[in-house]
Amino acid sequence: MTTVVHVAHDVAAGALGWLHANHELGAFEDDAAIADLNDPDEAYKPLCELGLASSLVLREGVAGTAEQRAASELLDFSWKQMHEGDLLYERQLRHALLTDPLETYVHYARSGLRHEALEEVLAQCSVADSMTEVLPNRRLAVANAHRVLGVHRDDDLAMMLRQTWLGRTPQPWALDWYTAYYMTHTVFHLTDWGALPGDLPPDVVEYLENWLPAWIDVWAEAEQWDLLGELLIVGACLPEPRCERAEWELFARAQHADGFLPRDSGPVDDDPRKRYHDHQHTAVVATIAGTLTLSRLFGT
């Protein structure tokens, strides 16, 4: 276990350090934060992901002093880029059917950064039950966000799980690249990123325990490092966490000395801003994977 702890710690610390050293590359250009974003995935998703990773580092409390400080600074940076919640408020107010303001806001709220007006709008959207015409795994994301925020609903997360690919426990070879990401996020949202591993039902736990090793082998051989990191997070979210040294060492060997982790085996752009935007998500994934692995192994 000690070796896994050391590898997971080094990967997470390196990835978080790289995010911290380069985070200004992800800032809105000319303060161009507007509610009517044509491409939110490109425009502000990277900032939202900084909030996610930072909030989990702070929630778990297993990182060192330097990493805790870096996470706190990244959280504050991304919150300020969101105009301290005003951007999310305006976006949700204008577009009641969108789920991304809610899914983004929850990561700040869990760290104590609240926006009263946004929460009032989110509560109204909840009463109207407007955020329903989304993919099954995203319905779980919405339900979990409401759960963390304390918005009272009668969501049946166990039933929602059965509407997803994972909840049906299909033949394990019937898993393509997109479905693999949907599967991982089903686990993330149902367990609130490893906080509630007992919410995974026994048959799904058995299914994941049986097939995670094979999926990890496949995507590691394909050098899909971003997806491999997400599968390692899934392992850390199981009731009995699955944290294999050999798999972590594979992941660690893909990491550069400065903490950079490529998303796959493709060429890496030399332009710093393009490099950051292309591979920032993998650093986020590595930070979360290492953090949750440490937390589960330490029993926090």
Short mmCIF file of C-alpha atoms in Angstrom, two decimals:
data_model
loop_
_atom_site.label_atom_id
_atom_site.label_comp_id
_atom_site.label_asym_id
_atom_site.label_seq_id
_atom_site.Cartn_x
_atom_site.Cartn_y
_atom_site.Cartn_z
CA MET A 1 0.00 0.00 0.00
CA THR A 2 2.84 2.39 0.78
CA THR A 3 4.13 2.26 -2.78
CA VAL A 4 0.68 3.00 -4.22
CA VAL A 5 0.33 5.90 -1.79
CA HIS A 6 3.64 7.37 -2.89
CA VAL A 7 2.90 7.03 -6.60
CA ALA A 8 -0.63 8.44 -6.29
CA HIS A 9 0.64 11.32 -4.18
CA ASP A 10 3.42 12.20 -6.61
CA VAL A 11 1.10 12.08 -9.63
CA ALA A 12 -1.54 14.25 -7.95
CA ALA A 13 0.97 16.74 -6.57
CA GLY A 14 2.70 17.04 -9.93
CA ALA A 15 -0.54 17.51 -11.85
CA LEU A 16 -1.86 20.08 -9.37
CA GLY A 17 1.46 21.91 -9.50
CA TRP A 18 1.30 22.05 -13.30
CA LEU A 19 -2.26 23.39 -13.17
CA HIS A 20 -1.21 26.03 -10.67
CA ALA A 21 1.84 27.07 -12.69
CA ASN A 22 -0.19 27.45 -15.90
CA HIS A 23 -3.66 28.42 -14.74
CA GLU A 24 -3.48 31.97 -16.12
CA LEU A 25 -3.50 30.42 -19.60
CA GLY A 26 -7.09 29.39 -18.92
CA ALA A 27 -8.35 32.83 -17.95
CA PHE A 28 -11.05 34.56 -19.98
CA GLU A 29 -9.41 36.80 -22.55
CA ASP A 30 -10.06 40.50 -21.90
CA ASP A 31 -12.43 39.56 -19.09
CA ALA A 32 -14.88 38.31 -21.74
CA ALA A 33 -17.07 36.34 -19.35
CA ILE A 34 -20.63 36.46 -20.65
CA ALA A 35 -23.71 34.41 -19.85
CA ASP A 36 -24.61 33.64 -23.48
CA LEU A 37 -21.65 31.44 -24.31
CA ASN A 38 -21.84 29.81 -27.72
CA ASP A 39 -19.40 27.06 -26.74
CA PRO A 40 -19.33 26.65 -22.95
CA ASP A 41 -17.13 23.56 -23.15
CA GLU A 42 -14.41 25.61 -24.80
CA ALA A 43 -15.04 28.92 -23.08
CA TYR A 44 -15.42 28.08 -19.42
CA LYS A 45 -15.39 24.34 -18.86
CA PRO A 46 -11.63 24.38 -18.05
CA LEU A 47 -12.28 26.95 -15.33
CA CYS A 48 -15.12 24.85 -13.95
CA GLU A 49 -12.82 21.82 -13.85
CA LEU A 50 -10.28 23.79 -11.82
CA GLY A 51 -13.07 24.39 -9.32
CA LEU A 52 -13.93 20.69 -9.26
CA ALA A 53 -10.38 19.45 -8.69
CA SER A 54 -9.60 22.13 -6.13
CA SER A 55 -12.79 21.53 -4.18
CA LEU A 56 -12.03 17.82 -3.89
CA VAL A 57 -8.45 18.41 -2.78
CA LEU A 58 -9.79 20.70 -0.06
CA ARG A 59 -12.67 18.37 0.84
CA GLU A 60 -10.49 15.31 1.31
CA GLY A 61 -7.73 17.09 3.27
CA VAL A 62 -5.02 14.53 2.49
CA ALA A 63 -2.72 16.76 0.42
CA GLY A 64 0.37 18.44 1.79
CA THR A 65 0.49 22.08 2.85
CA ALA A 66 1.80 23.32 -0.52
CA GLU A 67 -0.87 21.39 -2.42
CA GLN A 68 -3.64 22.63 -0.13
CA ARG A 69 -2.49 26.19 -0.71
CA ALA A 70 -2.32 25.67 -4.48
CA ALA A 71 -5.84 24.20 -4.49
CA SER A 72 -7.17 27.13 -2.48
CA GLU A 73 -5.58 29.62 -4.86
CA LEU A 74 -6.93 27.81 -7.92
CA LEU A 75 -10.40 27.72 -6.41
CA ASP A 76 -10.30 31.46 -5.72
CA PHE A 77 -8.95 32.16 -9.21
CA SER A 78 -11.67 30.21 -10.98
CA TRP A 79 -14.38 31.68 -8.72
CA LYS A 80 -13.21 35.20 -9.58
CA GLN A 81 -13.27 34.26 -13.27
CA MET A 82 -16.91 33.29 -12.72
CA HIS A 83 -17.42 36.82 -11.33
CA GLU A 84 -17.96 35.18 -7.94
CA GLY A 85 -21.00 33.35 -9.26
CA ASP A 86 -22.58 36.21 -11.23
CA LEU A 87 -21.75 34.58 -14.57
CA LEU A 88 -23.43 31.35 -13.51
CA TYR A 89 -26.41 33.26 -12.13
CA GLU A 90 -26.96 35.21 -15.34
CA ARG A 91 -26.56 32.08 -17.44
CA GLN A 92 -29.06 30.10 -15.37
CA LEU A 93 -31.50 33.01 -15.19
CA ARG A 94 -31.58 33.35 -18.97
CA HIS A 95 -31.51 29.64 -19.77
CA ALA A 96 -33.59 27.69 -17.26
CA LEU A 97 -33.11 24.37 -19.07
CA LEU A 98 -29.32 24.40 -18.92
CA THR A 99 -27.63 22.23 -16.31
CA ASP A 100 -24.05 23.44 -16.56
CA PRO A 101 -24.45 26.42 -14.16
CA LEU A 102 -25.76 24.05 -11.47
CA GLU A 103 -23.15 21.39 -12.17
CA THR A 104 -20.43 24.04 -12.03
CA TYR A 105 -21.68 25.92 -8.99
CA VAL A 106 -21.82 22.88 -6.74
CA HIS A 107 -18.03 22.60 -6.64
CA TYR A 108 -17.69 26.12 -5.29
CA ALA A 109 -20.60 25.74 -2.91
CA ARG A 110 -19.11 22.61 -1.34
CA SER A 111 -16.10 24.78 -0.48
CA GLY A 112 -18.20 27.52 1.11
CA LEU A 113 -18.40 29.91 -1.87
CA ARG A 114 -22.12 30.62 -2.13
CA HIS A 115 -24.28 32.87 -4.32
CA GLU A 116 -27.69 33.48 -2.79
CA ALA A 117 -29.45 34.73 -5.95
CA LEU A 118 -28.19 31.77 -7.99
CA GLU A 119 -29.43 29.34 -5.35
CA GLU A 120 -32.88 30.94 -5.50
CA VAL A 121 -32.99 30.47 -9.28
CA LEU A 122 -31.75 26.89 -8.96
CA ALA A 123 -34.47 26.17 -6.40
CA GLN A 124 -37.10 27.53 -8.81
CA CYS A 125 -35.71 25.38 -11.64
CA SER A 126 -35.89 22.41 -9.31
CA VAL A 127 -39.55 23.04 -8.48
CA ALA A 128 -40.31 23.39 -12.18
CA ASP A 129 -38.37 20.13 -12.76
CA SER A 130 -36.97 21.66 -15.93
CA MET A 131 -33.58 19.95 -16.05
CA THR A 132 -34.76 16.54 -17.21
CA GLU A 133 -34.18 16.20 -20.97
CA VAL A 134 -30.54 15.14 -20.60
CA LEU A 135 -28.53 11.93 -20.85
CA PRO A 136 -29.04 9.46 -17.99
CA ASN A 137 -25.59 9.98 -16.50
CA ARG A 138 -26.12 13.74 -16.59
CA ARG A 139 -29.43 13.35 -14.77
CA LEU A 140 -27.37 11.80 -11.99
CA ALA A 141 -25.06 14.83 -12.12
CA VAL A 142 -28.03 17.16 -11.66
CA ALA A 143 -29.47 15.04 -8.86
CA ASN A 144 -26.15 14.91 -7.03
CA ALA A 145 -25.65 18.65 -7.37
CA HIS A 146 -29.06 19.24 -5.82
CA ARG A 147 -28.16 16.78 -3.07
CA VAL A 148 -24.89 18.54 -2.23
CA LEU A 149 -26.51 21.99 -2.32
CA GLY A 150 -29.31 20.84 -0.02
CA VAL A 151 -32.10 21.50 -2.55
CA HIS A 152 -34.90 19.19 -1.44
CA ARG A 153 -36.08 16.81 -4.15
CA ASP A 154 -37.50 13.32 -4.37
CA ASP A 155 -34.94 12.07 -6.89
CA ASP A 156 -34.49 8.31 -6.88
CA LEU A 157 -30.79 7.99 -7.66
CA ALA A 158 -30.94 4.20 -7.56
CA MET A 159 -33.60 4.23 -10.27
CA MET A 160 -31.62 6.80 -12.27
CA LEU A 161 -28.61 4.49 -12.14
CA ARG A 162 -30.61 1.70 -13.80
CA GLN A 163 -31.30 3.99 -16.75
CA THR A 164 -27.58 4.31 -17.51
CA TRP A 165 -25.31 1.96 -19.45
CA LEU A 166 -23.53 0.92 -16.24
CA GLY A 167 -26.77 0.35 -14.36
CA ARG A 168 -27.76 -2.32 -16.88
CA THR A 169 -24.39 -4.11 -16.47
CA PRO A 170 -24.22 -5.06 -20.16
CA GLN A 171 -21.61 -7.25 -21.82
CA PRO A 172 -18.31 -5.59 -20.84
CA TRP A 173 -16.91 -5.64 -24.38
CA ALA A 174 -19.79 -3.34 -25.44
CA LEU A 175 -17.83 -0.32 -24.26
CA ASP A 176 -16.56 2.31 -26.66
CA TRP A 177 -14.61 5.46 -25.84
CA TYR A 178 -17.65 7.71 -25.33
CA THR A 179 -19.55 5.14 -23.30
CA ALA A 180 -16.52 4.62 -21.08
CA TYR A 181 -16.62 8.30 -20.13
CA TYR A 182 -20.37 8.10 -19.47
CA MET A 183 -19.79 5.03 -17.31
CA THR A 184 -17.09 6.72 -15.22
CA HIS A 185 -19.26 9.78 -14.63
CA THR A 186 -22.18 7.61 -13.56
CA VAL A 187 -19.95 6.38 -10.73
CA PHE A 188 -18.67 9.86 -9.92
CA HIS A 189 -22.13 11.39 -9.54
CA LEU A 190 -23.78 8.47 -7.77
CA THR A 191 -21.01 8.40 -5.14
CA ASP A 192 -20.47 12.19 -5.09
CA TRP A 193 -16.86 11.69 -6.19
CA GLY A 194 -16.12 8.88 -3.74
CA ALA A 195 -17.81 10.41 -0.70
CA LEU A 196 -20.66 7.85 -0.79
CA PRO A 197 -19.18 4.56 -2.08
CA GLY A 198 -21.95 2.61 -0.37
CA ASP A 199 -24.46 4.06 -2.84
CA LEU A 200 -23.15 1.69 -5.51
CA PRO A 201 -25.39 -1.41 -5.42
CA PRO A 202 -23.70 -4.80 -4.96
CA ASP A 203 -24.27 -6.06 -8.52
CA VAL A 204 -22.72 -2.92 -10.00
CA VAL A 205 -19.79 -3.16 -7.57
CA GLU A 206 -19.19 -6.77 -8.60
CA TYR A 207 -19.42 -5.82 -12.27
CA LEU A 208 -16.86 -3.03 -11.86
CA GLU A 209 -14.52 -5.17 -9.78
CA ASN A 210 -14.61 -7.84 -12.50
CA TRP A 211 -14.11 -5.61 -15.51
CA LEU A 212 -12.14 -2.54 -14.43
CA PRO A 213 -8.83 -4.46 -14.77
CA ALA A 214 -9.61 -5.39 -18.38
CA TRP A 215 -10.75 -1.89 -19.31
CA ILE A 216 -7.69 -0.36 -17.70
CA ASP A 217 -5.44 -2.73 -19.67
CA VAL A 218 -7.18 -1.84 -22.93
CA TRP A 219 -7.03 1.93 -22.52
CA ALA A 220 -3.50 1.86 -21.13
CA GLU A 221 -2.35 -0.13 -24.17
CA ALA A 222 -4.06 2.47 -26.36
CA GLU A 223 -2.26 5.20 -24.35
CA GLN A 224 -5.53 6.99 -23.61
CA TRP A 225 -4.15 8.55 -20.43
CA ASP A 226 -7.12 10.81 -19.74
CA LEU A 227 -9.55 7.89 -19.76
CA LEU A 228 -7.14 5.73 -17.79
CA GLY A 229 -7.11 8.39 -15.07
CA GLU A 230 -10.91 8.40 -14.98
CA LEU A 231 -10.95 4.62 -14.60
CA LEU A 232 -8.53 4.96 -11.66
CA ILE A 233 -11.00 7.39 -10.07
CA VAL A 234 -13.73 4.77 -10.48
CA GLY A 235 -11.54 2.29 -8.64
CA ALA A 236 -11.15 4.76 -5.78
CA CYS A 237 -14.94 5.20 -5.58
CA LEU A 238 -15.68 1.51 -4.92
CA PRO A 239 -16.76 0.45 -1.41
CA GLU A 240 -13.50 -1.50 -1.19
CA PRO A 241 -11.19 0.85 -3.10
CA ARG A 242 -9.25 -0.70 -5.95
CA CYS A 243 -5.80 0.88 -6.15
CA GLU A 244 -3.27 -1.29 -7.98
CA ARG A 245 0.38 -0.29 -7.94
CA ALA A 246 1.10 -1.53 -11.48
CA GLU A 247 -1.76 0.49 -12.93
CA TRP A 248 -0.69 3.62 -11.09
CA GLU A 249 2.89 3.15 -12.26
CA LEU A 250 1.65 2.97 -15.87
CA PHE A 251 -0.17 6.26 -15.35
CA ALA A 252 2.84 7.83 -13.64
CA ARG A 253 5.20 6.90 -16.48
CA ALA A 254 3.11 9.05 -18.84
CA GLN A 255 3.63 12.11 -16.65
CA HIS A 256 6.38 14.61 -17.47
CA ALA A 257 8.82 15.98 -14.93
CA ASP A 258 6.89 19.28 -14.65
CA GLY A 259 3.62 17.46 -13.84
CA PHE A 260 2.20 17.69 -17.37
CA LEU A 261 0.16 14.65 -18.44
CA PRO A 262 -0.77 14.18 -22.11
CA ARG A 263 -4.34 13.16 -22.80
CA ASP A 264 -3.22 10.47 -25.27
CA SER A 265 -0.35 9.39 -27.51
CA GLY A 266 -0.96 12.17 -30.03
CA PRO A 267 1.47 15.03 -30.70
CA VAL A 268 1.64 17.83 -28.14
CA ASP A 269 1.38 21.37 -29.45
CA ASP A 270 4.33 23.66 -28.67
CA ASP A 271 2.12 26.70 -28.13
CA PRO A 272 1.70 27.04 -24.33
CA ARG A 273 -1.95 28.13 -24.44
CA LYS A 274 -2.95 25.38 -26.88
CA ARG A 275 -0.97 22.85 -24.85
CA TYR A 276 -2.79 23.90 -21.70
CA HIS A 277 -6.26 23.77 -23.21
CA ASP A 278 -5.61 20.43 -24.92
CA HIS A 279 -4.30 18.67 -21.82
CA GLN A 280 -5.63 20.56 -18.80
CA HIS A 281 -8.43 18.04 -18.32
CA THR A 282 -5.95 15.18 -17.88
CA ALA A 283 -4.17 17.11 -15.13
CA VAL A 284 -7.52 17.67 -13.44
CA VAL A 285 -8.28 13.95 -13.69
CA ALA A 286 -4.86 13.03 -12.30
CA THR A 287 -5.28 15.43 -9.38
CA ILE A 288 -8.66 13.93 -8.50
CA ALA A 289 -7.53 10.33 -9.00
CA GLY A 290 -4.51 10.73 -6.73
CA THR A 291 -6.44 12.68 -4.12
CA LEU A 292 -9.31 10.18 -3.86
CA THR A 293 -6.91 7.23 -3.87
CA LEU A 294 -4.96 8.68 -0.96
CA SER A 295 -8.13 9.53 0.92
CA ARG A 296 -9.64 6.06 0.53
CA LEU A 297 -6.42 4.27 1.43
CA PHE A 298 -5.99 6.44 4.50
CA GLY A 299 -9.63 5.82 5.42
CA THR A 300 -10.57 9.52 5.70
#
